[in-house]
Amino acid sequence: MLTSLKSWVRPDTFHAVLNERSVRWYNACLRITRDADLAADAVQEALLKAWDRRDEFRGKSELDTWIHRIALNSAIDLMRRRRPQALEESLDTEYLMAANSPHGEYVQEALSRDLITAMQRLTTIERQTFVLKHIEGWRLEEIAESLQTNANNTKQALFRAVRKLRVDLHVWRGES
Amino acid sequence: MISDDDLLLYYYRDGLDATERARVATALAKQPELAQRLHRLVAQLDTAAELPDVPVPAHIQQRWQGALMARSRARPSFRWQALAATVALMAILFTVWVSMKPAPEQIADQPSPTSPQAAGAPPETVAYERGLRWHLANTEQRLAKLDTAQPDERARLVEAIIEQNRMYALAADRANEPQLARVLRAFTPILESLTDERRETSAGDIAQLSFELRVMQARLKAAADPSTPAQPIAL
């Protein structure tokens, strides 16, 4: 145990986890903030916190889960502090570039556009609630705590988000 | 009638109480069209979650790596630093504490508290030595609590130790024990570092304290040797 712990706290191991998992952390934060700079800041905050507590982690999985979670909370905090509505377009451009790139061939451009449009129609709390619930799998109480609201408001935000998304994306499920 | 909202919460296994969950489960079992509705709902939501991952821009990756490198160069993590300082302090205190205890042969030779020799010792000296032993033991106990204490509690504990240390260092001066006074005062910067995350306890400070302790131990050993002339301090 001690040997694995010692090797675990080595900076190069930590950097290896960063290289391996950072895309996932960054994209999770992007979905919350819709802003590349905020997402990068959120991940950086989580990384530095994890570095300061690196002796507490018992493996890559624990570190990954912890950073992912802290990064999402940081993203929500940063959104709350800076509220960068004016910058929301930047994320959309970034997603479209990804969809059009050779690496994004598997995603149809039209679906991406519709998804972006659908996400744009959501309010911040609706989008964050949907992402945290449906994609990240958080409990409603956890979402409520993180968004500084109550469970009922969270539930209602989720219902509204789902209704809007279903209206905007129904063509992709072959529905009229 | 089961609403889509209820179906959604049922799917998430979150937000419905046991009775509501049982009601939805029963309805799903009895009504295939309801099960289809749930299936469509989940499929739609999964589509909504299909935004592609974007790569992390190279400059952001470099920024993260740089921030981590800067942090790793800046200082060891506070927990390790605090642990190292605490261990060093406890070792020092233990050494002082042990050195103050009389050896078994000294105990055998020691007069009883009611003996004329003990009775002849100035009462303030007896009280001072008893108090110092209590302080060292008490400090050991407080240091042991530091690692698990919250920052506020840790600051309060350290402040109390520093204040008592200051008093006993003054008392040691008055008792003509300058070496003990110096060691007690040398604790202060290390103790302060335990509450200040920005400050680093240097290995040099701790090494210097350890060196001084070894010198004191050597002197104590010499003082305990009956062939050497008696020394004024029983540290």
mmCIF file of C-alpha atoms in Angstrom:
data_model
loop_
_atom_site.group_PDB
_atom_site.id
_atom_site.type_symbol
_atom_site.label_atom_id
_atom_site.label_comp_id
_atom_site.label_asym_id
_atom_site.label_seq_id
_atom_site.Cartn_x
_atom_site.Cartn_y
_atom_site.Cartn_z
ATOM 1 C CA MET A 1 0.000 0.000 0.000
ATOM 2 C CA LEU A 2 2.768 2.406 0.969
ATOM 3 C CA THR A 3 4.704 1.648 -2.186
ATOM 4 C CA SER A 4 1.724 2.291 -4.412
ATOM 5 C CA LEU A 5 0.924 5.453 -2.505
ATOM 6 C CA LYS A 6 4.456 6.746 -2.913
ATOM 7 C CA SER A 7 4.514 6.066 -6.617
ATOM 8 C CA TRP A 8 1.053 7.532 -6.918
ATOM 9 C CA VAL A 9 1.990 10.968 -5.596
ATOM 10 C CA ARG A 10 4.803 11.336 -8.112
ATOM 11 C CA PRO A 11 4.213 14.346 -10.385
ATOM 12 C CA ASP A 12 4.689 12.367 -13.596
ATOM 13 C CA THR A 13 1.924 9.939 -12.609
ATOM 14 C CA PHE A 14 -0.341 12.842 -11.820
ATOM 15 C CA HIS A 15 0.434 14.411 -15.188
ATOM 16 C CA ALA A 16 -0.297 11.120 -16.912
ATOM 17 C CA VAL A 17 -3.802 11.085 -15.432
ATOM 18 C CA LEU A 18 -4.207 14.663 -16.537
ATOM 19 C CA ASN A 19 -3.317 13.771 -20.115
ATOM 20 C CA GLU A 20 -5.613 10.772 -20.082
ATOM 21 C CA ARG A 21 -8.742 12.268 -18.508
ATOM 22 C CA SER A 22 -8.633 15.992 -19.100
ATOM 23 C CA VAL A 23 -10.791 15.873 -22.261
ATOM 24 C CA ARG A 24 -13.604 14.379 -20.218
ATOM 25 C CA TRP A 25 -13.279 16.943 -17.418
ATOM 26 C CA TYR A 26 -13.012 19.821 -19.852
ATOM 27 C CA ASN A 27 -16.072 18.792 -21.874
ATOM 28 C CA ALA A 28 -18.147 18.220 -18.758
ATOM 29 C CA CYS A 29 -17.311 21.764 -17.669
ATOM 30 C CA LEU A 30 -17.985 23.088 -21.172
ATOM 31 C CA ARG A 31 -21.504 21.650 -21.055
ATOM 32 C CA ILE A 32 -22.073 23.441 -17.761
ATOM 33 C CA THR A 33 -20.509 26.790 -18.622
ATOM 34 C CA ARG A 34 -20.773 26.953 -22.421
ATOM 35 C CA ASP A 35 -17.578 28.950 -22.219
ATOM 36 C CA ALA A 36 -14.127 27.574 -23.036
ATOM 37 C CA ASP A 37 -12.210 29.888 -20.709
ATOM 38 C CA LEU A 38 -14.475 29.185 -17.762
ATOM 39 C CA ALA A 39 -14.271 25.461 -18.404
ATOM 40 C CA ALA A 40 -10.471 25.653 -18.516
ATOM 41 C CA ASP A 41 -10.405 27.672 -15.294
ATOM 42 C CA ALA A 42 -12.727 25.218 -13.584
ATOM 43 C CA VAL A 43 -10.549 22.247 -14.509
ATOM 44 C CA GLN A 44 -7.433 24.118 -13.399
ATOM 45 C CA GLU A 45 -8.983 24.880 -10.008
ATOM 46 C CA ALA A 46 -9.867 21.236 -9.549
ATOM 47 C CA LEU A 47 -6.402 20.112 -10.631
ATOM 48 C CA LEU A 48 -4.637 22.358 -8.148
ATOM 49 C CA LYS A 49 -6.944 21.289 -5.330
ATOM 50 C CA ALA A 50 -6.307 17.665 -6.234
ATOM 51 C CA TRP A 51 -2.558 18.288 -6.340
ATOM 52 C CA ASP A 52 -2.620 19.745 -2.831
ATOM 53 C CA ARG A 53 -4.476 16.666 -1.587
ATOM 54 C CA ARG A 54 -2.776 14.103 -3.793
ATOM 55 C CA ASP A 55 -1.637 11.983 -0.854
ATOM 56 C CA GLU A 56 -5.277 11.219 -0.032
ATOM 57 C CA PHE A 57 -6.101 9.432 -3.278
ATOM 58 C CA ARG A 58 -5.753 5.698 -3.586
ATOM 59 C CA GLY A 59 -5.730 5.341 -7.345
ATOM 60 C CA LYS A 60 -6.423 6.826 -10.727
ATOM 61 C CA SER A 61 -10.129 6.126 -10.559
ATOM 62 C CA GLU A 62 -10.561 7.951 -7.266
ATOM 63 C CA LEU A 63 -8.535 10.912 -8.485
ATOM 64 C CA ASP A 64 -10.452 11.058 -11.768
ATOM 65 C CA THR A 65 -13.830 10.964 -10.031
ATOM 66 C CA TRP A 66 -12.756 13.580 -7.505
ATOM 67 C CA ILE A 67 -11.380 16.024 -10.079
ATOM 68 C CA HIS A 68 -14.414 15.555 -12.311
ATOM 69 C CA ARG A 69 -16.724 16.367 -9.438
ATOM 70 C CA ILE A 70 -14.734 19.344 -8.148
ATOM 71 C CA ALA A 71 -14.327 20.705 -11.669
ATOM 72 C CA LEU A 72 -18.101 20.648 -12.204
ATOM 73 C CA ASN A 73 -18.685 22.452 -8.931
ATOM 74 C CA SER A 74 -15.991 24.973 -9.820
ATOM 75 C CA ALA A 75 -17.645 25.479 -13.204
ATOM 76 C CA ILE A 76 -20.973 26.207 -11.527
ATOM 77 C CA ASP A 77 -19.291 28.597 -9.078
ATOM 78 C CA LEU A 78 -17.445 30.396 -11.863
ATOM 79 C CA MET A 79 -20.674 30.724 -13.859
ATOM 80 C CA ARG A 80 -22.374 32.170 -10.825
ATOM 81 C CA ARG A 81 -19.564 34.654 -10.221
ATOM 82 C CA ARG A 82 -18.927 35.772 -13.785
ATOM 83 C CA ARG A 83 -22.196 35.021 -15.641
ATOM 84 C CA PRO A 84 -20.716 35.151 -19.142
ATOM 85 C CA GLN A 85 -23.899 35.062 -21.204
ATOM 86 C CA ALA A 86 -22.238 37.286 -23.782
ATOM 87 C CA LEU A 87 -19.658 34.592 -24.471
ATOM 88 C CA GLU A 88 -22.017 31.709 -25.050
ATOM 89 C CA GLU A 89 -21.478 31.810 -28.814
ATOM 90 C CA SER A 90 -17.866 30.726 -28.351
ATOM 91 C CA LEU A 91 -18.879 27.256 -27.238
ATOM 92 C CA ASP A 92 -21.252 26.802 -30.150
ATOM 93 C CA THR A 93 -18.485 27.662 -32.594
ATOM 94 C CA GLU A 94 -16.205 25.205 -30.856
ATOM 95 C CA TYR A 95 -18.721 22.369 -31.017
ATOM 96 C CA LEU A 96 -19.451 23.007 -34.689
ATOM 97 C CA MET A 97 -15.750 23.005 -35.468
ATOM 98 C CA ALA A 98 -15.470 19.649 -33.726
ATOM 99 C CA ALA A 99 -18.411 18.280 -35.673
ATOM 100 C CA ASN A 100 -16.901 19.447 -38.957
ATOM 101 C CA SER A 101 -13.417 18.237 -38.216
ATOM 102 C CA PRO A 102 -12.128 14.846 -39.417
ATOM 103 C CA HIS A 103 -12.280 13.666 -35.791
ATOM 104 C CA GLY A 104 -15.933 14.598 -35.556
ATOM 105 C CA GLU A 105 -17.147 12.765 -38.627
ATOM 106 C CA TYR A 106 -19.234 10.399 -36.595
ATOM 107 C CA VAL A 107 -21.458 13.258 -35.537
ATOM 108 C CA GLN A 108 -23.770 14.639 -38.165
ATOM 109 C CA GLU A 109 -23.418 18.338 -38.485
ATOM 110 C CA ALA A 110 -27.147 18.872 -38.624
ATOM 111 C CA LEU A 111 -27.713 17.030 -35.378
ATOM 112 C CA SER A 112 -25.026 19.104 -33.739
ATOM 113 C CA ARG A 113 -26.648 22.273 -34.958
ATOM 114 C CA ASP A 114 -30.030 21.201 -33.675
ATOM 115 C CA LEU A 115 -28.545 20.177 -30.364
ATOM 116 C CA ILE A 116 -26.846 23.520 -30.026
ATOM 117 C CA THR A 117 -30.059 25.300 -30.865
ATOM 118 C CA ALA A 118 -31.966 23.176 -28.387
ATOM 119 C CA MET A 119 -29.397 23.833 -25.661
ATOM 120 C CA GLN A 120 -29.500 27.541 -26.403
ATOM 121 C CA ARG A 121 -33.203 27.567 -25.673
ATOM 122 C CA LEU A 122 -32.602 26.291 -22.173
ATOM 123 C CA THR A 123 -31.999 28.698 -19.350
ATOM 124 C CA THR A 124 -28.775 28.310 -17.410
ATOM 125 C CA ILE A 125 -30.410 26.431 -14.550
ATOM 126 C CA GLU A 126 -32.326 24.182 -16.964
ATOM 127 C CA ARG A 127 -29.194 23.329 -18.912
ATOM 128 C CA GLN A 128 -27.083 22.756 -15.820
ATOM 129 C CA THR A 129 -29.766 20.617 -14.212
ATOM 130 C CA PHE A 130 -30.200 18.505 -17.342
ATOM 131 C CA VAL A 131 -26.457 18.014 -17.785
ATOM 132 C CA LEU A 132 -25.851 17.181 -14.127
ATOM 133 C CA LYS A 133 -28.820 14.799 -14.014
ATOM 134 C CA HIS A 134 -28.902 13.064 -17.365
ATOM 135 C CA ILE A 135 -25.228 13.123 -18.335
ATOM 136 C CA GLU A 136 -23.418 13.257 -15.010
ATOM 137 C CA GLY A 137 -25.925 11.217 -13.010
ATOM 138 C CA TRP A 138 -26.046 13.424 -9.935
ATOM 139 C CA ARG A 139 -28.855 13.053 -7.401
ATOM 140 C CA LEU A 140 -31.478 15.818 -7.431
ATOM 141 C CA GLU A 141 -30.485 16.822 -3.891
ATOM 142 C CA GLU A 142 -26.853 17.137 -4.938
ATOM 143 C CA ILE A 143 -27.794 19.293 -7.908
ATOM 144 C CA ALA A 144 -29.993 21.473 -5.715
ATOM 145 C CA GLU A 145 -27.166 21.965 -3.237
ATOM 146 C CA SER A 146 -24.642 22.795 -5.912
ATOM 147 C CA LEU A 147 -26.981 25.219 -7.677
ATOM 148 C CA GLN A 148 -27.976 26.708 -4.341
ATOM 149 C CA THR A 149 -31.659 25.995 -4.744
ATOM 150 C CA ASN A 150 -34.095 23.388 -3.432
ATOM 151 C CA ALA A 151 -34.968 19.946 -4.726
ATOM 152 C CA ASN A 152 -38.380 20.999 -6.001
ATOM 153 C CA ASN A 153 -36.945 23.862 -8.076
ATOM 154 C CA THR A 154 -34.360 21.456 -9.441
ATOM 155 C CA LYS A 155 -37.046 18.969 -10.378
ATOM 156 C CA GLN A 156 -39.105 21.637 -12.139
ATOM 157 C CA ALA A 157 -36.026 22.921 -14.011
ATOM 158 C CA LEU A 158 -35.346 19.375 -15.172
ATOM 159 C CA PHE A 159 -38.931 18.912 -16.394
ATOM 160 C CA ARG A 160 -38.817 22.207 -18.309
ATOM 161 C CA ALA A 161 -35.475 21.298 -19.875
ATOM 162 C CA VAL A 162 -36.771 17.916 -20.972
ATOM 163 C CA ARG A 163 -39.909 19.382 -22.517
ATOM 164 C CA LYS A 164 -37.934 21.956 -24.504
ATOM 165 C CA LEU A 165 -35.386 19.412 -25.687
ATOM 166 C CA ARG A 166 -38.070 16.957 -26.760
ATOM 167 C CA VAL A 167 -39.780 19.621 -28.834
ATOM 168 C CA ASP A 168 -36.559 20.703 -30.511
ATOM 169 C CA LEU A 169 -35.123 17.252 -31.102
ATOM 170 C CA HIS A 170 -38.194 15.196 -31.975
ATOM 171 C CA VAL A 171 -37.199 14.916 -35.653
ATOM 172 C CA TRP A 172 -34.102 12.983 -34.665
ATOM 173 C CA ARG A 173 -36.258 10.253 -33.165
ATOM 174 C CA GLY A 174 -38.530 9.929 -36.213
ATOM 175 C CA GLU A 175 -41.454 11.566 -34.490
ATOM 176 C CA SER A 176 -43.904 14.021 -35.843
ATOM 177 C CA MET B 1 -52.539 8.447 -15.441
ATOM 178 C CA ILE B 2 -48.738 8.397 -15.343
ATOM 179 C CA SER B 3 -47.156 11.633 -16.551
ATOM 180 C CA ASP B 4 -43.900 11.863 -18.472
ATOM 181 C CA ASP B 5 -42.426 13.681 -15.484
ATOM 182 C CA ASP B 6 -43.180 10.675 -13.294
ATOM 183 C CA LEU B 7 -41.756 8.348 -15.936
ATOM 184 C CA LEU B 8 -38.604 10.430 -16.043
ATOM 185 C CA LEU B 9 -38.114 10.335 -12.277
ATOM 186 C CA TYR B 10 -38.844 6.605 -12.302
ATOM 187 C CA TYR B 11 -36.143 6.129 -14.942
ATOM 188 C CA TYR B 12 -33.674 8.166 -12.886
ATOM 189 C CA ARG B 13 -34.627 6.297 -9.682
ATOM 190 C CA ASP B 14 -34.630 9.661 -7.992
ATOM 191 C CA GLY B 15 -37.321 12.045 -6.813
ATOM 192 C CA LEU B 16 -40.182 9.553 -6.325
ATOM 193 C CA ASP B 17 -41.102 8.024 -2.989
ATOM 194 C CA ALA B 18 -41.583 4.267 -2.623
ATOM 195 C CA THR B 19 -45.348 4.435 -3.123
ATOM 196 C CA GLU B 20 -45.041 6.473 -6.321
ATOM 197 C CA ARG B 21 -42.344 4.185 -7.624
ATOM 198 C CA ALA B 22 -44.522 1.142 -6.988
ATOM 199 C CA ARG B 23 -47.440 2.804 -8.771
ATOM 200 C CA VAL B 24 -45.323 3.531 -11.879
ATOM 201 C CA ALA B 25 -43.798 0.046 -11.830
ATOM 202 C CA THR B 26 -47.232 -1.575 -11.701
ATOM 203 C CA ALA B 27 -48.511 0.612 -14.533
ATOM 204 C CA LEU B 28 -45.461 -0.166 -16.678
ATOM 205 C CA ALA B 29 -45.978 -3.877 -16.147
ATOM 206 C CA LYS B 30 -49.620 -3.678 -17.164
ATOM 207 C CA GLN B 31 -49.413 -1.185 -20.042
ATOM 208 C CA PRO B 32 -46.976 -1.931 -22.889
ATOM 209 C CA GLU B 33 -47.726 1.455 -24.457
ATOM 210 C CA LEU B 34 -46.527 3.150 -21.275
ATOM 211 C CA ALA B 35 -43.295 1.186 -21.439
ATOM 212 C CA GLN B 36 -42.897 2.354 -25.049
ATOM 213 C CA ARG B 37 -43.442 5.923 -23.963
ATOM 214 C CA LEU B 38 -40.686 5.585 -21.399
ATOM 215 C CA HIS B 39 -38.387 4.052 -24.015
ATOM 216 C CA ARG B 40 -39.014 6.939 -26.441
ATOM 217 C CA LEU B 41 -38.499 9.501 -23.710
ATOM 218 C CA VAL B 42 -35.123 8.075 -22.725
ATOM 219 C CA ALA B 43 -34.048 7.807 -26.370
ATOM 220 C CA GLN B 44 -34.881 11.465 -26.921
ATOM 221 C CA LEU B 45 -32.902 12.523 -23.898
ATOM 222 C CA ASP B 46 -29.948 10.413 -24.937
ATOM 223 C CA THR B 47 -30.004 12.182 -28.295
ATOM 224 C CA ALA B 48 -29.922 15.481 -26.460
ATOM 225 C CA ALA B 49 -26.804 14.337 -24.642
ATOM 226 C CA GLU B 50 -24.947 13.481 -27.844
ATOM 227 C CA LEU B 51 -22.973 16.672 -28.185
ATOM 228 C CA PRO B 52 -19.507 15.611 -29.306
ATOM 229 C CA ASP B 53 -16.494 16.057 -27.070
ATOM 230 C CA VAL B 54 -14.187 18.783 -28.250
ATOM 231 C CA PRO B 55 -10.436 18.387 -27.890
ATOM 232 C CA VAL B 56 -8.697 20.420 -25.219
ATOM 233 C CA PRO B 57 -6.796 23.213 -26.959
ATOM 234 C CA ALA B 58 -3.039 22.800 -26.687
ATOM 235 C CA HIS B 59 -2.547 26.144 -24.960
ATOM 236 C CA ILE B 60 -4.998 25.135 -22.223
ATOM 237 C CA GLN B 61 -3.235 21.807 -21.701
ATOM 238 C CA GLN B 62 0.035 23.700 -21.412
ATOM 239 C CA ARG B 63 -1.533 26.142 -18.961
ATOM 240 C CA TRP B 64 -2.698 23.284 -16.721
ATOM 241 C CA GLN B 65 0.665 21.571 -16.871
ATOM 242 C CA GLY B 66 2.371 24.867 -16.071
ATOM 243 C CA ALA B 67 0.084 25.558 -13.124
ATOM 244 C CA LEU B 68 0.744 22.087 -11.740
ATOM 245 C CA MET B 69 4.478 22.433 -12.214
ATOM 246 C CA ALA B 70 4.460 25.804 -10.487
ATOM 247 C CA ARG B 71 2.451 24.382 -7.604
ATOM 248 C CA SER B 72 4.707 21.357 -7.266
ATOM 249 C CA ARG B 73 7.821 23.540 -7.229
ATOM 250 C CA ALA B 74 6.356 26.072 -4.824
ATOM 251 C CA ARG B 75 6.378 23.925 -1.714
ATOM 252 C CA PRO B 76 5.444 20.530 -0.447
ATOM 253 C CA SER B 77 1.771 20.064 0.255
ATOM 254 C CA PHE B 78 0.608 21.647 3.476
ATOM 255 C CA ARG B 79 -0.413 18.329 4.983
ATOM 256 C CA TRP B 80 3.021 16.835 4.485
ATOM 257 C CA GLN B 81 4.674 20.011 5.691
ATOM 258 C CA ALA B 82 2.477 20.106 8.791
ATOM 259 C CA LEU B 83 3.060 16.435 9.405
ATOM 260 C CA ALA B 84 6.833 16.825 9.105
ATOM 261 C CA ALA B 85 6.881 19.819 11.439
ATOM 262 C CA THR B 86 4.607 18.078 13.935
ATOM 263 C CA VAL B 87 6.741 14.948 13.950
ATOM 264 C CA ALA B 88 9.875 17.050 14.452
ATOM 265 C CA LEU B 89 8.295 18.964 17.317
ATOM 266 C CA MET B 90 7.014 15.823 18.968
ATOM 267 C CA ALA B 91 10.459 14.278 18.748
ATOM 268 C CA ILE B 92 11.971 17.359 20.339
ATOM 269 C CA LEU B 93 9.375 17.445 23.095
ATOM 270 C CA PHE B 94 9.778 13.749 23.729
ATOM 271 C CA THR B 95 13.531 14.183 24.091
ATOM 272 C CA VAL B 96 13.150 17.091 26.497
ATOM 273 C CA TRP B 97 10.461 15.201 28.410
ATOM 274 C CA VAL B 98 12.595 12.059 28.725
ATOM 275 C CA SER B 99 15.640 14.046 29.708
ATOM 276 C CA MET B 100 13.699 15.681 32.535
ATOM 277 C CA LYS B 101 12.670 12.323 33.976
ATOM 278 C CA PRO B 102 15.162 11.079 36.556
ATOM 279 C CA ALA B 103 16.940 7.811 35.788
ATOM 280 C CA PRO B 104 15.934 4.776 37.930
ATOM 281 C CA GLU B 105 19.140 4.994 39.924
ATOM 282 C CA GLN B 106 18.464 8.688 40.447
ATOM 283 C CA ILE B 107 14.968 7.843 41.672
ATOM 284 C CA ALA B 108 16.462 5.335 44.111
ATOM 285 C CA ASP B 109 18.876 7.968 45.352
ATOM 286 C CA GLN B 110 16.284 10.681 45.405
ATOM 287 C CA PRO B 111 15.043 11.814 48.770
ATOM 288 C CA SER B 112 11.378 11.386 49.468
ATOM 289 C CA PRO B 113 9.196 14.466 49.139
ATOM 290 C CA THR B 114 9.201 14.732 52.885
ATOM 291 C CA SER B 115 12.956 14.468 53.137
ATOM 292 C CA PRO B 116 14.856 17.474 54.371
ATOM 293 C CA GLN B 117 16.545 17.862 50.948
ATOM 294 C CA ALA B 118 13.256 18.118 49.064
ATOM 295 C CA ALA B 119 11.782 20.201 51.744
ATOM 296 C CA GLY B 120 14.791 22.446 51.434
ATOM 297 C CA ALA B 121 14.238 23.127 47.683
ATOM 298 C CA PRO B 122 12.686 26.499 47.019
ATOM 299 C CA PRO B 123 8.907 26.016 46.489
ATOM 300 C CA GLU B 124 8.962 28.119 43.303
ATOM 301 C CA THR B 125 11.569 25.775 41.761
ATOM 302 C CA VAL B 126 9.493 22.694 42.530
ATOM 303 C CA ALA B 127 6.398 24.353 41.120
ATOM 304 C CA TYR B 128 8.305 25.494 38.020
ATOM 305 C CA GLU B 129 9.622 22.008 37.267
ATOM 306 C CA ARG B 130 6.216 20.443 37.829
ATOM 307 C CA GLY B 131 4.627 23.057 35.599
ATOM 308 C CA LEU B 132 7.210 22.562 32.873
ATOM 309 C CA ARG B 133 6.620 18.816 32.838
ATOM 310 C CA TRP B 134 2.885 19.435 32.581
ATOM 311 C CA HIS B 135 3.439 21.906 29.743
ATOM 312 C CA LEU B 136 5.583 19.474 27.743
ATOM 313 C CA ALA B 137 3.098 16.642 28.199
ATOM 314 C CA ASN B 138 0.202 18.936 27.364
ATOM 315 C CA THR B 139 1.976 20.238 24.269
ATOM 316 C CA GLU B 140 2.536 16.696 23.062
ATOM 317 C CA GLN B 141 -1.180 15.983 23.399
ATOM 318 C CA ARG B 142 -2.145 19.148 21.546
ATOM 319 C CA LEU B 143 0.307 18.497 18.728
ATOM 320 C CA ALA B 144 -1.185 15.060 18.277
ATOM 321 C CA LYS B 145 -4.554 16.687 17.644
ATOM 322 C CA LEU B 146 -3.273 19.170 15.059
ATOM 323 C CA ASP B 147 -3.389 16.924 12.026
ATOM 324 C CA THR B 148 -7.103 16.263 12.321
ATOM 325 C CA ALA B 149 -8.108 19.711 13.554
ATOM 326 C CA GLN B 150 -9.984 22.171 11.367
ATOM 327 C CA PRO B 151 -8.003 25.323 10.468
ATOM 328 C CA ASP B 152 -9.707 27.440 13.157
ATOM 329 C CA GLU B 153 -9.200 24.816 15.816
ATOM 330 C CA ARG B 154 -5.607 24.271 14.689
ATOM 331 C CA ALA B 155 -4.875 27.999 14.934
ATOM 332 C CA ARG B 156 -6.362 28.124 18.420
ATOM 333 C CA LEU B 157 -4.338 25.125 19.606
ATOM 334 C CA VAL B 158 -1.099 26.460 18.160
ATOM 335 C CA GLU B 159 -1.721 29.909 19.623
ATOM 336 C CA ALA B 160 -2.244 28.369 23.076
ATOM 337 C CA ILE B 161 0.974 26.337 22.791
ATOM 338 C CA ILE B 162 2.967 29.369 21.671
ATOM 339 C CA GLU B 163 1.642 31.469 24.538
ATOM 340 C CA GLN B 164 2.461 28.805 27.140
ATOM 341 C CA ASN B 165 5.834 28.246 25.534
ATOM 342 C CA ARG B 166 6.593 31.931 25.862
ATOM 343 C CA MET B 167 5.742 31.849 29.570
ATOM 344 C CA TYR B 168 7.879 28.785 30.249
ATOM 345 C CA ALA B 169 10.764 30.206 28.253
ATOM 346 C CA LEU B 170 10.676 33.266 30.544
ATOM 347 C CA ALA B 171 10.506 30.983 33.570
ATOM 348 C CA ALA B 172 13.471 29.012 32.242
ATOM 349 C CA ASP B 173 15.424 32.270 31.938
ATOM 350 C CA ARG B 174 14.589 33.120 35.531
ATOM 351 C CA ALA B 175 15.599 29.603 36.632
ATOM 352 C CA ASN B 176 18.974 30.110 34.981
ATOM 353 C CA GLU B 177 18.274 27.538 32.252
ATOM 354 C CA PRO B 178 19.131 29.454 29.089
ATOM 355 C CA GLN B 179 19.425 26.370 26.894
ATOM 356 C CA LEU B 180 15.934 25.214 27.738
ATOM 357 C CA ALA B 181 14.638 28.744 27.211
ATOM 358 C CA ARG B 182 16.268 28.862 23.786
ATOM 359 C CA VAL B 183 14.828 25.520 22.729
ATOM 360 C CA LEU B 184 11.376 26.515 23.887
ATOM 361 C CA ARG B 185 11.617 29.756 21.915
ATOM 362 C CA ALA B 186 12.858 27.870 18.877
ATOM 363 C CA PHE B 187 9.526 26.029 18.789
ATOM 364 C CA THR B 188 7.661 29.213 17.983
ATOM 365 C CA PRO B 189 8.498 29.659 14.272
ATOM 366 C CA ILE B 190 7.824 25.985 13.614
ATOM 367 C CA LEU B 191 4.534 26.193 15.435
ATOM 368 C CA GLU B 192 3.588 29.311 13.505
ATOM 369 C CA SER B 193 4.312 27.545 10.246
ATOM 370 C CA LEU B 194 1.674 24.967 11.116
ATOM 371 C CA THR B 195 -1.062 27.552 10.795
ATOM 372 C CA ASP B 196 0.340 29.447 7.838
ATOM 373 C CA GLU B 197 -0.118 27.612 4.546
ATOM 374 C CA ARG B 198 1.986 30.168 2.696
ATOM 375 C CA ARG B 199 4.971 29.706 4.937
ATOM 376 C CA GLU B 200 7.416 26.853 4.610
ATOM 377 C CA THR B 201 9.137 25.184 7.518
ATOM 378 C CA SER B 202 12.612 24.681 6.175
ATOM 379 C CA ALA B 203 14.443 21.441 6.698
ATOM 380 C CA GLY B 204 17.341 23.633 7.884
ATOM 381 C CA ASP B 205 15.302 24.985 10.805
ATOM 382 C CA ILE B 206 14.374 21.510 11.921
ATOM 383 C CA ALA B 207 17.929 20.234 11.442
ATOM 384 C CA GLN B 208 19.263 23.126 13.528
ATOM 385 C CA LEU B 209 16.836 22.299 16.327
ATOM 386 C CA SER B 210 17.785 18.647 16.189
ATOM 387 C CA PHE B 211 21.464 19.589 16.383
ATOM 388 C CA GLU B 212 20.873 21.770 19.412
ATOM 389 C CA LEU B 213 18.971 18.958 21.043
ATOM 390 C CA ARG B 214 21.833 16.573 20.508
ATOM 391 C CA VAL B 215 24.213 19.106 22.054
ATOM 392 C CA MET B 216 21.896 19.463 25.031
ATOM 393 C CA GLN B 217 21.597 15.711 25.386
ATOM 394 C CA ALA B 218 25.386 15.407 25.429
ATOM 395 C CA ARG B 219 25.594 18.055 28.107
ATOM 396 C CA LEU B 220 22.853 16.387 30.094
ATOM 397 C CA LYS B 221 24.685 13.105 29.899
ATOM 398 C CA ALA B 222 27.797 14.804 31.137
ATOM 399 C CA ALA B 223 25.829 16.437 33.941
ATOM 400 C CA ALA B 224 24.429 13.066 35.001
ATOM 401 C CA ASP B 225 27.936 11.605 35.151
ATOM 402 C CA PRO B 226 28.985 11.648 38.840
ATOM 403 C CA SER B 227 32.615 12.080 37.801
ATOM 404 C CA THR B 228 31.897 15.499 36.289
ATOM 405 C CA PRO B 229 31.250 18.577 38.364
ATOM 406 C CA ALA B 230 27.580 19.285 39.092
ATOM 407 C CA GLN B 231 25.776 21.469 36.566
ATOM 408 C CA PRO B 232 23.206 24.041 37.514
ATOM 409 C CA ILE B 233 20.439 22.741 35.286
ATOM 410 C CA ALA B 234 18.572 19.454 35.495
ATOM 411 C CA LEU B 235 17.169 19.713 31.953
#
